[in-house]
């Protein structure tokens, strides 16, 4: 399995910005998509955004559309999540995950087979 390392979390006030990074230890012919998920205390891990290594537009959860931007650097095996206009409800641990190539209908936790340890994002009102 690929090893993923996140960085860039922190504490900001509402309206602020943060950029998260996720570096993958390798990228193979079977590497499909990279995703970001977040988990608030006492809640399930939910999809935030995803992007495919082969290209194409990123996908976003409705709750972050227009505020978050996901982009990648294939040469560095790195994806970045730029988060603007942060809200208190964006608070949680953000996890980077890797999904192999395949046929999928959505972005769900169980389809991603490698996960980082997570990075904490705290947004205060």
Short mmCIF file of N, CA, C and O in Angstrom, two decimals:
data_model
loop_
_atom_site.label_atom_id
_atom_site.label_comp_id
_atom_site.label_asym_id
_atom_site.label_seq_id
_atom_site.Cartn_x
_atom_site.Cartn_y
_atom_site.Cartn_z
N UNK A 1 0.83 -1.19 0.00
CA UNK A 1 0.00 0.00 0.00
C UNK A 1 0.87 1.24 0.00
O UNK A 1 1.95 1.27 0.56
N UNK A 2 0.34 2.27 -0.64
CA UNK A 2 1.07 3.54 -0.67
C UNK A 2 1.00 4.21 0.69
O UNK A 2 0.00 4.08 1.41
N UNK A 3 2.08 4.89 1.04
CA UNK A 3 2.11 5.62 2.31
C UNK A 3 1.77 7.08 2.04
O UNK A 3 2.31 7.68 1.10
N UNK A 4 0.89 7.63 2.85
CA UNK A 4 0.43 9.00 2.67
C UNK A 4 0.75 9.83 3.90
O UNK A 4 0.51 9.38 5.03
N UNK A 5 1.23 11.03 3.70
CA UNK A 5 1.57 11.91 4.81
C UNK A 5 0.93 13.27 4.57
O UNK A 5 1.23 13.93 3.57
N UNK A 6 0.05 13.66 5.50
CA UNK A 6 -0.61 14.95 5.42
C UNK A 6 0.16 16.00 6.23
O UNK A 6 0.84 15.68 7.21
N UNK A 7 -0.05 17.24 5.84
CA UNK A 7 0.49 18.36 6.62
C UNK A 7 -0.35 19.59 6.32
O UNK A 7 -1.12 19.61 5.34
N UNK A 8 -0.18 20.61 7.16
CA UNK A 8 -0.81 21.89 6.88
C UNK A 8 -2.00 22.24 7.75
O UNK A 8 -2.58 23.31 7.60
N UNK A 9 -2.41 21.35 8.64
CA UNK A 9 -3.53 21.67 9.50
C UNK A 9 -3.18 22.77 10.49
O UNK A 9 -2.02 23.17 10.61
N UNK A 10 -4.19 23.24 11.20
CA UNK A 10 -3.95 24.27 12.21
C UNK A 10 -5.25 24.84 12.71
O UNK A 10 -6.33 24.30 12.46
N UNK A 11 -5.13 25.95 13.43
CA UNK A 11 -6.28 26.63 14.00
C UNK A 11 -6.41 28.00 13.38
O UNK A 11 -5.43 28.76 13.33
N UNK A 12 -7.60 28.31 12.91
CA UNK A 12 -7.87 29.60 12.30
C UNK A 12 -9.22 30.10 12.75
O UNK A 12 -10.05 29.33 13.25
N UNK A 13 -9.46 31.37 12.53
CA UNK A 13 -10.78 31.93 12.79
C UNK A 13 -11.66 31.78 11.55
O UNK A 13 -11.16 31.62 10.43
N UNK A 14 -12.94 31.84 11.77
CA UNK A 14 -13.89 31.75 10.66
C UNK A 14 -13.55 32.80 9.61
O UNK A 14 -13.22 33.94 9.95
N UNK A 15 -13.63 32.37 8.36
CA UNK A 15 -13.25 33.26 7.26
C UNK A 15 -11.81 33.12 6.84
O UNK A 15 -11.42 33.63 5.78
N UNK A 16 -11.02 32.42 7.63
CA UNK A 16 -9.61 32.24 7.32
C UNK A 16 -9.36 31.15 6.30
O UNK A 16 -10.30 30.53 5.79
N UNK A 17 -8.09 30.92 6.03
CA UNK A 17 -7.68 29.95 5.01
C UNK A 17 -6.58 29.04 5.52
O UNK A 17 -5.77 29.44 6.37
N UNK A 18 -6.55 27.84 4.99
CA UNK A 18 -5.49 26.89 5.23
C UNK A 18 -5.26 26.09 3.96
O UNK A 18 -6.20 25.89 3.18
N UNK A 19 -4.04 25.60 3.79
CA UNK A 19 -3.75 24.70 2.69
C UNK A 19 -3.18 23.40 3.26
O UNK A 19 -2.18 23.43 3.98
N UNK A 20 -3.84 22.31 2.93
CA UNK A 20 -3.37 21.00 3.35
C UNK A 20 -2.59 20.35 2.21
O UNK A 20 -2.93 20.54 1.03
N UNK A 21 -1.59 19.58 2.56
CA UNK A 21 -0.80 18.85 1.57
C UNK A 21 -0.81 17.37 1.90
O UNK A 21 -0.88 17.00 3.08
N UNK A 22 -0.72 16.56 0.88
CA UNK A 22 -0.63 15.11 1.07
C UNK A 22 0.38 14.56 0.07
O UNK A 22 0.19 14.71 -1.14
N UNK A 23 1.42 13.96 0.59
CA UNK A 23 2.45 13.38 -0.25
C UNK A 23 2.30 11.86 -0.26
O UNK A 23 2.22 11.24 0.80
N UNK A 24 2.27 11.29 -1.45
CA UNK A 24 2.18 9.84 -1.60
C UNK A 24 3.57 9.27 -1.82
O UNK A 24 4.36 9.84 -2.60
N UNK A 25 3.87 8.15 -1.17
CA UNK A 25 5.20 7.56 -1.27
C UNK A 25 5.48 7.04 -2.67
O UNK A 25 6.64 6.94 -3.08
N UNK A 26 4.45 6.73 -3.43
CA UNK A 26 4.63 6.23 -4.78
C UNK A 26 3.33 6.39 -5.55
O UNK A 26 2.26 6.61 -4.98
N UNK A 27 3.47 6.30 -6.85
CA UNK A 27 2.30 6.33 -7.73
C UNK A 27 2.56 5.29 -8.81
O UNK A 27 3.58 5.36 -9.50
N UNK A 28 1.66 4.34 -8.93
CA UNK A 28 1.85 3.24 -9.87
C UNK A 28 0.77 3.28 -10.95
O UNK A 28 -0.12 4.14 -10.93
N UNK A 29 0.83 2.33 -11.85
CA UNK A 29 -0.18 2.26 -12.92
C UNK A 29 -1.56 2.01 -12.36
O UNK A 29 -2.56 2.31 -13.01
N UNK A 30 -1.63 1.46 -11.15
CA UNK A 30 -2.93 1.17 -10.55
C UNK A 30 -3.47 2.33 -9.71
O UNK A 30 -4.58 2.26 -9.19
N UNK A 31 -2.67 3.38 -9.56
CA UNK A 31 -3.12 4.51 -8.75
C UNK A 31 -4.23 5.25 -9.49
O UNK A 31 -4.07 5.64 -10.64
N UNK A 32 -5.34 5.44 -8.80
CA UNK A 32 -6.48 6.06 -9.44
C UNK A 32 -6.72 7.48 -8.98
O UNK A 32 -6.38 8.44 -9.64
N UNK A 33 -7.32 7.60 -7.81
CA UNK A 33 -7.72 8.91 -7.32
C UNK A 33 -7.15 9.16 -5.92
O UNK A 33 -6.86 8.22 -5.17
N UNK A 34 -7.03 10.41 -5.63
CA UNK A 34 -6.67 10.84 -4.27
C UNK A 34 -7.84 11.61 -3.71
O UNK A 34 -8.43 12.46 -4.39
N UNK A 35 -8.17 11.32 -2.47
CA UNK A 35 -9.31 11.99 -1.87
C UNK A 35 -8.97 12.59 -0.51
O UNK A 35 -7.99 12.19 0.13
N UNK A 36 -9.78 13.55 -0.12
CA UNK A 36 -9.73 14.12 1.23
C UNK A 36 -11.07 13.83 1.90
O UNK A 36 -12.13 14.04 1.30
N UNK A 37 -10.97 13.38 3.12
CA UNK A 37 -12.14 13.14 3.96
C UNK A 37 -11.92 13.89 5.28
O UNK A 37 -10.79 14.18 5.64
N UNK A 38 -12.98 14.17 5.98
CA UNK A 38 -12.83 14.78 7.29
C UNK A 38 -13.76 14.10 8.27
O UNK A 38 -14.81 13.56 7.90
N UNK A 39 -13.34 14.18 9.53
CA UNK A 39 -14.11 13.55 10.59
C UNK A 39 -14.18 14.49 11.77
O UNK A 39 -13.15 14.81 12.39
N UNK A 40 -15.40 14.90 12.09
CA UNK A 40 -15.63 15.74 13.26
C UNK A 40 -15.80 14.84 14.48
O UNK A 40 -16.17 13.67 14.34
N UNK A 41 -15.55 15.37 15.67
CA UNK A 41 -15.68 14.55 16.88
C UNK A 41 -17.05 13.91 17.00
O UNK A 41 -18.07 14.60 16.86
N UNK A 42 -17.07 12.61 17.19
CA UNK A 42 -18.32 11.89 17.36
C UNK A 42 -19.11 11.66 16.09
O UNK A 42 -20.25 11.18 16.15
N UNK A 43 -18.53 11.99 14.95
CA UNK A 43 -19.26 11.84 13.69
C UNK A 43 -18.50 10.93 12.74
O UNK A 43 -17.34 10.60 12.94
N UNK A 44 -19.18 10.53 11.68
CA UNK A 44 -18.56 9.67 10.68
C UNK A 44 -17.58 10.46 9.81
O UNK A 44 -17.66 11.67 9.69
N UNK A 45 -16.68 9.70 9.21
CA UNK A 45 -15.75 10.30 8.26
C UNK A 45 -16.51 10.55 6.95
O UNK A 45 -17.18 9.65 6.43
N UNK A 46 -16.41 11.76 6.43
CA UNK A 46 -17.19 12.12 5.24
C UNK A 46 -16.28 12.65 4.13
O UNK A 46 -15.21 13.21 4.38
N UNK A 47 -16.75 12.49 2.92
CA UNK A 47 -16.02 12.92 1.74
C UNK A 47 -15.96 14.45 1.66
O UNK A 47 -16.95 15.14 1.93
N UNK A 48 -14.79 14.95 1.24
CA UNK A 48 -14.61 16.39 1.05
C UNK A 48 -14.32 16.70 -0.42
O UNK A 48 -14.98 17.51 -1.04
N UNK A 49 -13.29 16.03 -0.97
CA UNK A 49 -12.89 16.32 -2.35
C UNK A 49 -12.03 15.19 -2.87
O UNK A 49 -11.43 14.44 -2.09
N UNK A 50 -11.96 15.08 -4.20
CA UNK A 50 -11.13 14.03 -4.81
C UNK A 50 -10.67 14.50 -6.17
O UNK A 50 -11.31 15.33 -6.83
N UNK A 51 -9.55 13.93 -6.60
CA UNK A 51 -8.99 14.24 -7.90
C UNK A 51 -8.30 13.00 -8.44
O UNK A 51 -7.77 12.19 -7.66
N UNK A 52 -8.33 12.85 -9.76
CA UNK A 52 -7.72 11.69 -10.38
C UNK A 52 -6.32 12.02 -10.89
O UNK A 52 -6.11 13.10 -11.46
N UNK A 53 -5.40 11.10 -10.71
CA UNK A 53 -4.04 11.34 -11.17
C UNK A 53 -3.99 11.53 -12.68
O UNK A 53 -3.14 12.26 -13.18
N UNK A 54 -4.86 10.89 -13.41
CA UNK A 54 -4.82 10.97 -14.88
C UNK A 54 -5.26 12.34 -15.40
O UNK A 54 -5.01 12.69 -16.55
N UNK A 55 -5.94 13.10 -14.53
CA UNK A 55 -6.41 14.42 -14.95
C UNK A 55 -7.90 14.57 -14.79
O UNK A 55 -8.57 13.69 -14.26
N UNK A 56 -8.44 15.65 -15.29
CA UNK A 56 -9.85 15.92 -15.15
C UNK A 56 -10.13 16.85 -13.98
O UNK A 56 -9.25 17.13 -13.17
N UNK A 57 -11.34 17.30 -13.91
CA UNK A 57 -11.73 18.24 -12.85
C UNK A 57 -11.87 17.54 -11.51
O UNK A 57 -12.29 16.38 -11.46
N UNK A 58 -11.55 18.21 -10.44
CA UNK A 58 -11.75 17.63 -9.12
C UNK A 58 -13.25 17.52 -8.81
O UNK A 58 -14.07 18.17 -9.45
N UNK A 59 -13.55 16.72 -7.81
CA UNK A 59 -14.92 16.57 -7.34
C UNK A 59 -14.99 17.08 -5.90
O UNK A 59 -14.07 16.87 -5.12
N UNK A 60 -16.10 17.73 -5.57
CA UNK A 60 -16.23 18.32 -4.24
C UNK A 60 -17.56 17.95 -3.60
O UNK A 60 -18.58 17.81 -4.29
N UNK A 61 -17.54 17.84 -2.30
CA UNK A 61 -18.79 17.75 -1.55
C UNK A 61 -19.51 19.09 -1.67
O UNK A 61 -18.88 20.14 -1.76
N UNK A 62 -20.82 19.06 -1.66
CA UNK A 62 -21.60 20.29 -1.79
C UNK A 62 -21.23 21.31 -0.71
O UNK A 62 -21.26 22.52 -0.96
N UNK A 63 -20.90 20.83 0.46
CA UNK A 63 -20.63 21.72 1.59
C UNK A 63 -19.36 22.56 1.41
O UNK A 63 -19.18 23.56 2.11
N UNK A 64 -18.49 22.16 0.49
CA UNK A 64 -17.23 22.90 0.31
C UNK A 64 -17.09 23.52 -1.07
O UNK A 64 -16.11 24.25 -1.32
N UNK A 65 -18.03 23.27 -1.95
CA UNK A 65 -17.95 23.83 -3.31
C UNK A 65 -17.87 25.36 -3.25
O UNK A 65 -18.60 26.00 -2.51
N UNK A 66 -16.98 25.90 -4.05
CA UNK A 66 -16.81 27.35 -4.08
C UNK A 66 -15.88 27.88 -3.01
O UNK A 66 -15.48 29.05 -3.07
N UNK A 67 -15.51 27.05 -2.03
CA UNK A 67 -14.61 27.50 -0.97
C UNK A 67 -13.29 26.73 -0.97
O UNK A 67 -12.25 27.28 -0.64
N UNK A 68 -13.36 25.46 -1.33
CA UNK A 68 -12.16 24.61 -1.34
C UNK A 68 -11.73 24.36 -2.78
O UNK A 68 -12.56 24.23 -3.68
N UNK A 69 -10.42 24.26 -2.97
CA UNK A 69 -9.86 23.94 -4.28
C UNK A 69 -8.84 22.83 -4.11
O UNK A 69 -7.93 22.94 -3.28
N UNK A 70 -9.00 21.79 -4.90
CA UNK A 70 -8.08 20.65 -4.84
C UNK A 70 -7.26 20.62 -6.12
O UNK A 70 -7.80 20.71 -7.22
N UNK A 71 -5.95 20.50 -5.99
CA UNK A 71 -5.11 20.39 -7.17
C UNK A 71 -3.94 19.47 -6.87
O UNK A 71 -3.71 19.11 -5.71
N UNK A 72 -3.24 19.07 -7.90
CA UNK A 72 -2.21 18.05 -7.74
C UNK A 72 -0.95 18.42 -8.48
O UNK A 72 -0.97 19.23 -9.40
N UNK A 73 0.11 17.79 -8.05
CA UNK A 73 1.41 17.89 -8.72
C UNK A 73 1.88 16.46 -8.95
O UNK A 73 2.41 15.82 -8.04
N UNK A 74 1.69 15.97 -10.17
CA UNK A 74 2.04 14.58 -10.46
C UNK A 74 3.54 14.32 -10.27
O UNK A 74 3.93 13.23 -9.85
N UNK A 75 4.35 15.30 -10.59
CA UNK A 75 5.79 15.11 -10.47
C UNK A 75 6.23 14.91 -9.04
O UNK A 75 7.25 14.26 -8.78
N UNK A 76 5.48 15.46 -8.12
CA UNK A 76 5.82 15.36 -6.69
C UNK A 76 4.91 14.38 -5.95
O UNK A 76 5.00 14.28 -4.73
N UNK A 77 4.01 13.71 -6.66
CA UNK A 77 3.06 12.79 -6.03
C UNK A 77 2.33 13.46 -4.88
O UNK A 77 2.13 12.86 -3.81
N UNK A 78 1.94 14.69 -5.08
CA UNK A 78 1.37 15.49 -4.00
C UNK A 78 0.04 16.10 -4.44
O UNK A 78 -0.10 16.54 -5.59
N UNK A 79 -0.90 16.10 -3.52
CA UNK A 79 -2.16 16.82 -3.73
C UNK A 79 -2.29 17.88 -2.66
O UNK A 79 -1.81 17.71 -1.54
N UNK A 80 -2.94 18.97 -3.03
CA UNK A 80 -3.11 20.12 -2.15
C UNK A 80 -4.59 20.46 -2.04
O UNK A 80 -5.29 20.47 -3.04
N UNK A 81 -5.00 20.78 -0.83
CA UNK A 81 -6.38 21.20 -0.62
C UNK A 81 -6.33 22.62 -0.06
O UNK A 81 -5.99 22.83 1.11
N UNK A 82 -6.68 23.57 -0.91
CA UNK A 82 -6.73 24.96 -0.48
C UNK A 82 -8.12 25.24 0.06
O UNK A 82 -9.12 25.09 -0.65
N UNK A 83 -8.18 25.66 1.31
CA UNK A 83 -9.46 25.87 1.98
C UNK A 83 -9.61 27.34 2.32
O UNK A 83 -8.85 27.88 3.13
N UNK A 84 -10.56 27.98 1.69
CA UNK A 84 -10.85 29.39 1.93
C UNK A 84 -12.18 29.56 2.63
O UNK A 84 -13.03 28.67 2.62
N UNK A 85 -12.35 30.75 3.22
CA UNK A 85 -13.62 31.08 3.89
C UNK A 85 -14.05 29.95 4.83
O UNK A 85 -15.20 29.49 4.78
N UNK A 86 -13.14 29.54 5.65
CA UNK A 86 -13.42 28.41 6.55
C UNK A 86 -14.51 28.76 7.56
O UNK A 86 -14.65 29.92 7.99
N UNK A 87 -15.27 27.72 7.90
CA UNK A 87 -16.40 27.87 8.83
C UNK A 87 -16.17 26.95 10.02
O UNK A 87 -15.45 25.94 9.90
N UNK A 88 -16.78 27.23 11.15
CA UNK A 88 -16.64 26.33 12.30
C UNK A 88 -17.03 24.89 11.98
O UNK A 88 -16.41 23.95 12.51
N UNK A 89 -17.99 24.71 11.11
CA UNK A 89 -18.41 23.34 10.76
C UNK A 89 -17.39 22.60 9.90
O UNK A 89 -17.55 21.41 9.63
N UNK A 90 -16.34 23.29 9.48
CA UNK A 90 -15.25 22.62 8.75
C UNK A 90 -14.25 21.96 9.72
O UNK A 90 -13.33 21.27 9.28
N UNK A 91 -14.44 22.18 10.99
CA UNK A 91 -13.53 21.63 12.00
C UNK A 91 -13.56 20.11 11.97
O UNK A 91 -14.62 19.50 11.86
N UNK A 92 -12.38 19.52 12.09
CA UNK A 92 -12.27 18.07 12.14
C UNK A 92 -10.87 17.61 11.79
O UNK A 92 -9.98 18.44 11.51
N UNK A 93 -10.69 16.32 11.80
CA UNK A 93 -9.43 15.74 11.35
C UNK A 93 -9.58 15.44 9.85
O UNK A 93 -10.53 14.78 9.44
N UNK A 94 -8.64 15.95 9.08
CA UNK A 94 -8.68 15.77 7.63
C UNK A 94 -7.72 14.65 7.24
O UNK A 94 -6.54 14.68 7.60
N UNK A 95 -8.25 13.69 6.50
CA UNK A 95 -7.48 12.53 6.08
C UNK A 95 -7.32 12.52 4.57
O UNK A 95 -8.28 12.75 3.83
N UNK A 96 -6.13 12.21 4.15
CA UNK A 96 -5.84 11.98 2.75
C UNK A 96 -5.95 10.48 2.49
O UNK A 96 -5.56 9.68 3.36
N UNK A 97 -6.45 10.10 1.33
CA UNK A 97 -6.62 8.69 1.02
C UNK A 97 -6.40 8.42 -0.46
O UNK A 97 -6.60 9.31 -1.29
N UNK A 98 -6.02 7.19 -0.75
CA UNK A 98 -5.74 6.79 -2.12
C UNK A 98 -6.70 5.69 -2.55
O UNK A 98 -6.97 4.77 -1.77
N UNK A 99 -7.19 5.78 -3.75
CA UNK A 99 -8.10 4.79 -4.30
C UNK A 99 -7.53 4.22 -5.58
O UNK A 99 -7.12 4.98 -6.47
N UNK A 100 -7.50 2.90 -5.71
CA UNK A 100 -6.97 2.31 -6.95
C UNK A 100 -7.92 2.52 -8.11
O UNK A 100 -9.09 2.86 -7.92
N UNK A 101 -7.41 2.33 -9.32
CA UNK A 101 -8.26 2.43 -10.50
C UNK A 101 -9.37 1.40 -10.43
O UNK A 101 -9.20 0.31 -9.92
N UNK A 102 -10.51 1.74 -10.99
CA UNK A 102 -11.62 0.81 -11.01
C UNK A 102 -12.88 1.52 -11.43
O UNK A 102 -12.85 2.67 -11.87
N UNK A 103 -14.01 0.82 -11.31
CA UNK A 103 -15.30 1.39 -11.67
C UNK A 103 -16.04 1.73 -10.38
O UNK A 103 -16.37 0.85 -9.60
N UNK A 104 -16.31 2.99 -10.19
CA UNK A 104 -16.96 3.46 -8.98
C UNK A 104 -18.11 4.40 -9.35
O UNK A 104 -18.09 5.02 -10.40
N UNK A 105 -19.06 4.50 -8.46
CA UNK A 105 -20.18 5.40 -8.70
C UNK A 105 -20.15 6.61 -7.78
O UNK A 105 -20.90 7.57 -7.99
N UNK A 106 -19.28 6.58 -6.78
CA UNK A 106 -19.23 7.68 -5.82
C UNK A 106 -17.89 7.61 -5.10
O UNK A 106 -17.07 6.75 -5.39
N UNK A 107 -17.69 8.53 -4.19
CA UNK A 107 -16.46 8.56 -3.39
C UNK A 107 -16.83 8.19 -1.96
O UNK A 107 -17.38 9.01 -1.22
N UNK A 108 -16.56 6.93 -1.62
CA UNK A 108 -16.92 6.45 -0.28
C UNK A 108 -15.68 5.93 0.41
O UNK A 108 -14.73 5.45 -0.22
N UNK A 109 -15.72 5.97 1.72
CA UNK A 109 -14.57 5.60 2.54
C UNK A 109 -14.05 4.21 2.19
O UNK A 109 -12.84 3.99 2.06
N UNK A 110 -14.95 3.27 2.02
CA UNK A 110 -14.56 1.87 1.85
C UNK A 110 -13.85 1.58 0.53
O UNK A 110 -13.22 0.54 0.38
N UNK A 111 -13.92 2.48 -0.44
CA UNK A 111 -13.24 2.28 -1.71
C UNK A 111 -11.78 2.74 -1.67
O UNK A 111 -11.02 2.45 -2.59
N UNK A 112 -11.39 3.44 -0.65
CA UNK A 112 -10.02 3.95 -0.52
C UNK A 112 -9.23 2.99 0.35
O UNK A 112 -9.66 2.64 1.44
N UNK A 113 -8.07 2.56 -0.16
CA UNK A 113 -7.35 1.48 0.53
C UNK A 113 -6.09 1.93 1.26
O UNK A 113 -5.46 1.13 1.95
N UNK A 114 -5.70 3.17 1.12
CA UNK A 114 -4.55 3.69 1.86
C UNK A 114 -4.95 5.03 2.46
O UNK A 114 -5.57 5.85 1.79
N UNK A 115 -4.53 5.23 3.72
CA UNK A 115 -4.93 6.44 4.44
C UNK A 115 -3.73 7.03 5.17
O UNK A 115 -2.87 6.31 5.67
N UNK A 116 -3.75 8.37 5.25
CA UNK A 116 -2.78 9.03 6.08
C UNK A 116 -3.26 9.05 7.52
O UNK A 116 -4.36 8.58 7.83
N UNK A 117 -2.44 9.62 8.39
CA UNK A 117 -2.79 9.67 9.82
C UNK A 117 -3.75 10.80 10.15
O UNK A 117 -4.35 10.81 11.21
N UNK A 118 -3.86 11.75 9.25
CA UNK A 118 -4.77 12.85 9.48
C UNK A 118 -4.08 14.09 10.01
O UNK A 118 -3.02 14.02 10.63
N UNK A 119 -4.71 15.22 9.76
CA UNK A 119 -4.22 16.49 10.28
C UNK A 119 -5.41 17.29 10.79
O UNK A 119 -6.46 17.34 10.15
N UNK A 120 -5.25 17.89 11.95
CA UNK A 120 -6.35 18.58 12.62
C UNK A 120 -6.55 19.98 12.04
O UNK A 120 -5.60 20.74 11.88
N UNK A 121 -7.81 20.29 11.76
CA UNK A 121 -8.21 21.64 11.36
C UNK A 121 -9.25 22.12 12.35
O UNK A 121 -10.27 21.44 12.57
N UNK A 122 -9.00 23.26 12.97
CA UNK A 122 -9.93 23.82 13.94
C UNK A 122 -10.27 25.24 13.51
O UNK A 122 -9.39 26.07 13.33
N UNK A 123 -11.57 25.48 13.34
CA UNK A 123 -12.04 26.80 12.94
C UNK A 123 -12.92 27.36 14.05
O UNK A 123 -13.93 26.77 14.41
N UNK A 124 -12.53 28.49 14.58
CA UNK A 124 -13.26 29.11 15.67
C UNK A 124 -14.12 30.25 15.14
O UNK A 124 -13.79 30.90 14.16
N UNK A 125 -15.24 30.45 15.84
CA UNK A 125 -16.18 31.49 15.39
C UNK A 125 -15.82 32.84 15.97
O UNK A 125 -14.99 32.97 16.85
#
